[in-house]
XYZ file of C-alpha atoms in Angstrom:
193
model
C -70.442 -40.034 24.971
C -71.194 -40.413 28.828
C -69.487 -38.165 31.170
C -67.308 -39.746 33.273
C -67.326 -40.084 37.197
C -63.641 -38.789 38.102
C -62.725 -38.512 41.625
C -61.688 -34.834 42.624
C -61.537 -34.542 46.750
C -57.869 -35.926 46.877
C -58.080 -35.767 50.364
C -60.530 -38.977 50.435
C -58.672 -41.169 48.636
C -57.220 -42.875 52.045
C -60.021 -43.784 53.139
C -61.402 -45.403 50.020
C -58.130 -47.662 50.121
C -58.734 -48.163 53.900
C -62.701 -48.982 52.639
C -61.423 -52.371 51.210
C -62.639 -50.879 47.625
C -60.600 -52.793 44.786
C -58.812 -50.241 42.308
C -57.899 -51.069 38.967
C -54.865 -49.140 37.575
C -55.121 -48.909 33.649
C -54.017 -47.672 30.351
C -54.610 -48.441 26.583
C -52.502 -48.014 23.704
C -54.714 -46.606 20.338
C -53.066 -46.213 16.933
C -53.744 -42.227 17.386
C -55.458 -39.473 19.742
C -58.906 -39.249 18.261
C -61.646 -41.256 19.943
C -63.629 -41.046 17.267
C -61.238 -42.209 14.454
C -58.919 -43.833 16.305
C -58.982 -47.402 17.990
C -57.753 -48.862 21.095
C -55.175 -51.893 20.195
C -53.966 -52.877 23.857
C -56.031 -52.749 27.595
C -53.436 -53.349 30.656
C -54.268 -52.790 34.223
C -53.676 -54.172 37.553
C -56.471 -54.788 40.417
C -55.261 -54.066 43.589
C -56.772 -53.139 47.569
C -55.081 -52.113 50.735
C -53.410 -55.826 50.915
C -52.145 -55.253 47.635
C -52.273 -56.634 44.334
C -54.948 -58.754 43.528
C -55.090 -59.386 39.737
C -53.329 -58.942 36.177
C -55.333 -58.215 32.606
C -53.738 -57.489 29.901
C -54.399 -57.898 25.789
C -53.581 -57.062 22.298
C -56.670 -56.003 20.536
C -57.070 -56.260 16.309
C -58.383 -53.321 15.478
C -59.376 -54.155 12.008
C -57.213 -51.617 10.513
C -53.450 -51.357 9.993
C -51.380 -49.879 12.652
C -48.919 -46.974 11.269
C -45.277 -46.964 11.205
C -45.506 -43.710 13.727
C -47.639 -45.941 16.043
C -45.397 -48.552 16.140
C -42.660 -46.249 17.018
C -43.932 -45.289 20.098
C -45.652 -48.380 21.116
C -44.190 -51.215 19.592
C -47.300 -52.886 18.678
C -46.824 -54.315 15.155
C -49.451 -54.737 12.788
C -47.892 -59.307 13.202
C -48.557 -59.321 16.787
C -52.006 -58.119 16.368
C -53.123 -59.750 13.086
C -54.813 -63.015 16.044
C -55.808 -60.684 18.937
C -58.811 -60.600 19.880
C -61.236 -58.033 18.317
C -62.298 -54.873 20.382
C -65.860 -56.638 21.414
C -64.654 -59.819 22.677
C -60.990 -57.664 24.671
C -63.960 -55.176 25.716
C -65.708 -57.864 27.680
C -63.304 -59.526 29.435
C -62.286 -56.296 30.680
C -65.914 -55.373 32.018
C -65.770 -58.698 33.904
C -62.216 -57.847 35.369
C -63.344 -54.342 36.449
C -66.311 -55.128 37.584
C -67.247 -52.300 40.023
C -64.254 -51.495 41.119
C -62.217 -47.594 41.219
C -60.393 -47.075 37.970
C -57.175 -45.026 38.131
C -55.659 -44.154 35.117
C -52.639 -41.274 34.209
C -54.485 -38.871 32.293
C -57.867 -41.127 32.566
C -60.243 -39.134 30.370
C -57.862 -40.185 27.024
C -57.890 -43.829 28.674
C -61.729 -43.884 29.514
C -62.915 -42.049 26.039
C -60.796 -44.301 24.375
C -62.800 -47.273 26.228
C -66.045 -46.060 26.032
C -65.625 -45.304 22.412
C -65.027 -48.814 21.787
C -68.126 -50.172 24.062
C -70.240 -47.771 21.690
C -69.370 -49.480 18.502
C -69.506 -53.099 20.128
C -73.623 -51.975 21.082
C -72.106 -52.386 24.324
C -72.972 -50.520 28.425
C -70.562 -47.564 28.826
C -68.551 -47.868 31.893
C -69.998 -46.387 34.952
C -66.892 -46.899 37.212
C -65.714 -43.834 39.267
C -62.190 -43.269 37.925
C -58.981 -41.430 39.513
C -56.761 -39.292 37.364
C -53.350 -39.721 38.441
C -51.806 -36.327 36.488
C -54.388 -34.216 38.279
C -53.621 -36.354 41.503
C -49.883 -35.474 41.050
C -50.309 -31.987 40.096
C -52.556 -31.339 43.005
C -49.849 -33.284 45.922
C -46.482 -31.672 43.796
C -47.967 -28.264 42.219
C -44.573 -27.031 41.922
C -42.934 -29.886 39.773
C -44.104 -28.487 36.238
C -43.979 -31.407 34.224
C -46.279 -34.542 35.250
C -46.106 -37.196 32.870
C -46.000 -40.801 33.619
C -42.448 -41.379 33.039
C -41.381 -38.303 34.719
C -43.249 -39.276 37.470
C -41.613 -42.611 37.445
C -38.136 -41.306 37.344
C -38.616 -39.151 40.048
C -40.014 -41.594 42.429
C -37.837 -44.178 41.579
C -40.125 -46.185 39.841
C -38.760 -49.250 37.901
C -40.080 -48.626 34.244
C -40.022 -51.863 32.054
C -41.725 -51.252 28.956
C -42.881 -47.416 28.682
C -46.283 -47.030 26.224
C -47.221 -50.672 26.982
C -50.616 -50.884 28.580
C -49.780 -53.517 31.144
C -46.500 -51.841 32.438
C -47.791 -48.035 32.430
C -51.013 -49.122 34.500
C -48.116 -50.892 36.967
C -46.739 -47.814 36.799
C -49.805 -45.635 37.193
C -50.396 -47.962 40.604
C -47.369 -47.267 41.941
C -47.290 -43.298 41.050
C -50.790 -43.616 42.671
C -49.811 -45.196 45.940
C -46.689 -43.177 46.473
C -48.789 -39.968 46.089
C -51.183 -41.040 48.570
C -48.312 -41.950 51.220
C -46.312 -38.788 50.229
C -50.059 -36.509 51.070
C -50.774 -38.938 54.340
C -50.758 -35.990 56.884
C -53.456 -34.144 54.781
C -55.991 -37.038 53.882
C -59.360 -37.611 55.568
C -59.245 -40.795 57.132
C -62.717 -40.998 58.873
């Protein structure tokens, strides 16, 4: 599997916004953890710039396997409202197109972009060469004292309005907003030039 392109100088990410660059806040719901075995069964994200949100993408994906009971716990993905998605291939590009070349951001983003690229493999199709922003290392780095640093937390303490936690379109909403309220909170240290 390709290595992917993450972002690490935190203190550029101003000026990439500033740039005009379109970001695309994401996250995918799998029926388990494994890349390998598992399969991705829902894309969200949101495209967005310094004027603000640009775009929406979000869809169900059949994964041509039945989703577990322990899946559909956390998720709420049932194994009905997927039986007419579409399958990964045809999700996968549609996606591609949405993306384009833009700056993923993603909480966690190497489970997110694995997932993603695991799925491109079997469809015989490009894996994504996107630079990509990881939100929990973005966090950790701006609040190293908080401890804890997942999504939700990170949502509750910033008083972000949660709708429908482990659904990809409102956890990439989420993932913006945790994104763009880190970079204002670490204004005085980024690298505008």
């Amino acid at each position: 599997m390709p290595q992917n392109k993450l972002i690490e100088d935190f203190r550029k990410l101003q000026s990439l916004l500033d740039s005009g660059e379109n970001f695309i806040a994401f996250d995918t719901e799998t029926t388990g953890l494994s890349s390998s075995k598992d399969r991705v069964i829902e894309i969200g994200a949101v495209k967005f710039n310094k004027d603000g949100i640009k775009d929406k993408f979000e869809t169900l994906i059949n994964p041509q396997k039945p989703i577990s009971a322990e899946c559909t716990q956390i998720n709420h993905i049932t194994n009905e409202m997927i039986k007419d998605a579409p399958l990964a291939k045809d999700a996968l590009v549609l996606f591609v197109d949405f993306i384009k070349d833009g700056i993923l951001v993603a909480h966690n983003a190497n489970f997110d972009l694995n997932f993603i690229n695991a799925e491109l493999e079997r469809a015989k199709l490009p894996a994504l060469k996107n630079k990509a922003i990881d939100t929990l290392n973005f966090v950790r780095w701006a609040y190293p004292l908080l401890g804890k640093y997942n999504l939700q937390l990170m949502a509750k303490l910033m008083d972000i309005e949660v709708t429908e936690a482990h659904r990809a379109y409102d956890d990439a909403r989420v993932c913006m907003e945790v994104f763009n309220k880190t970079l204002s909170d670490t204004k005085s240290i980024q690298i505008t030039k």
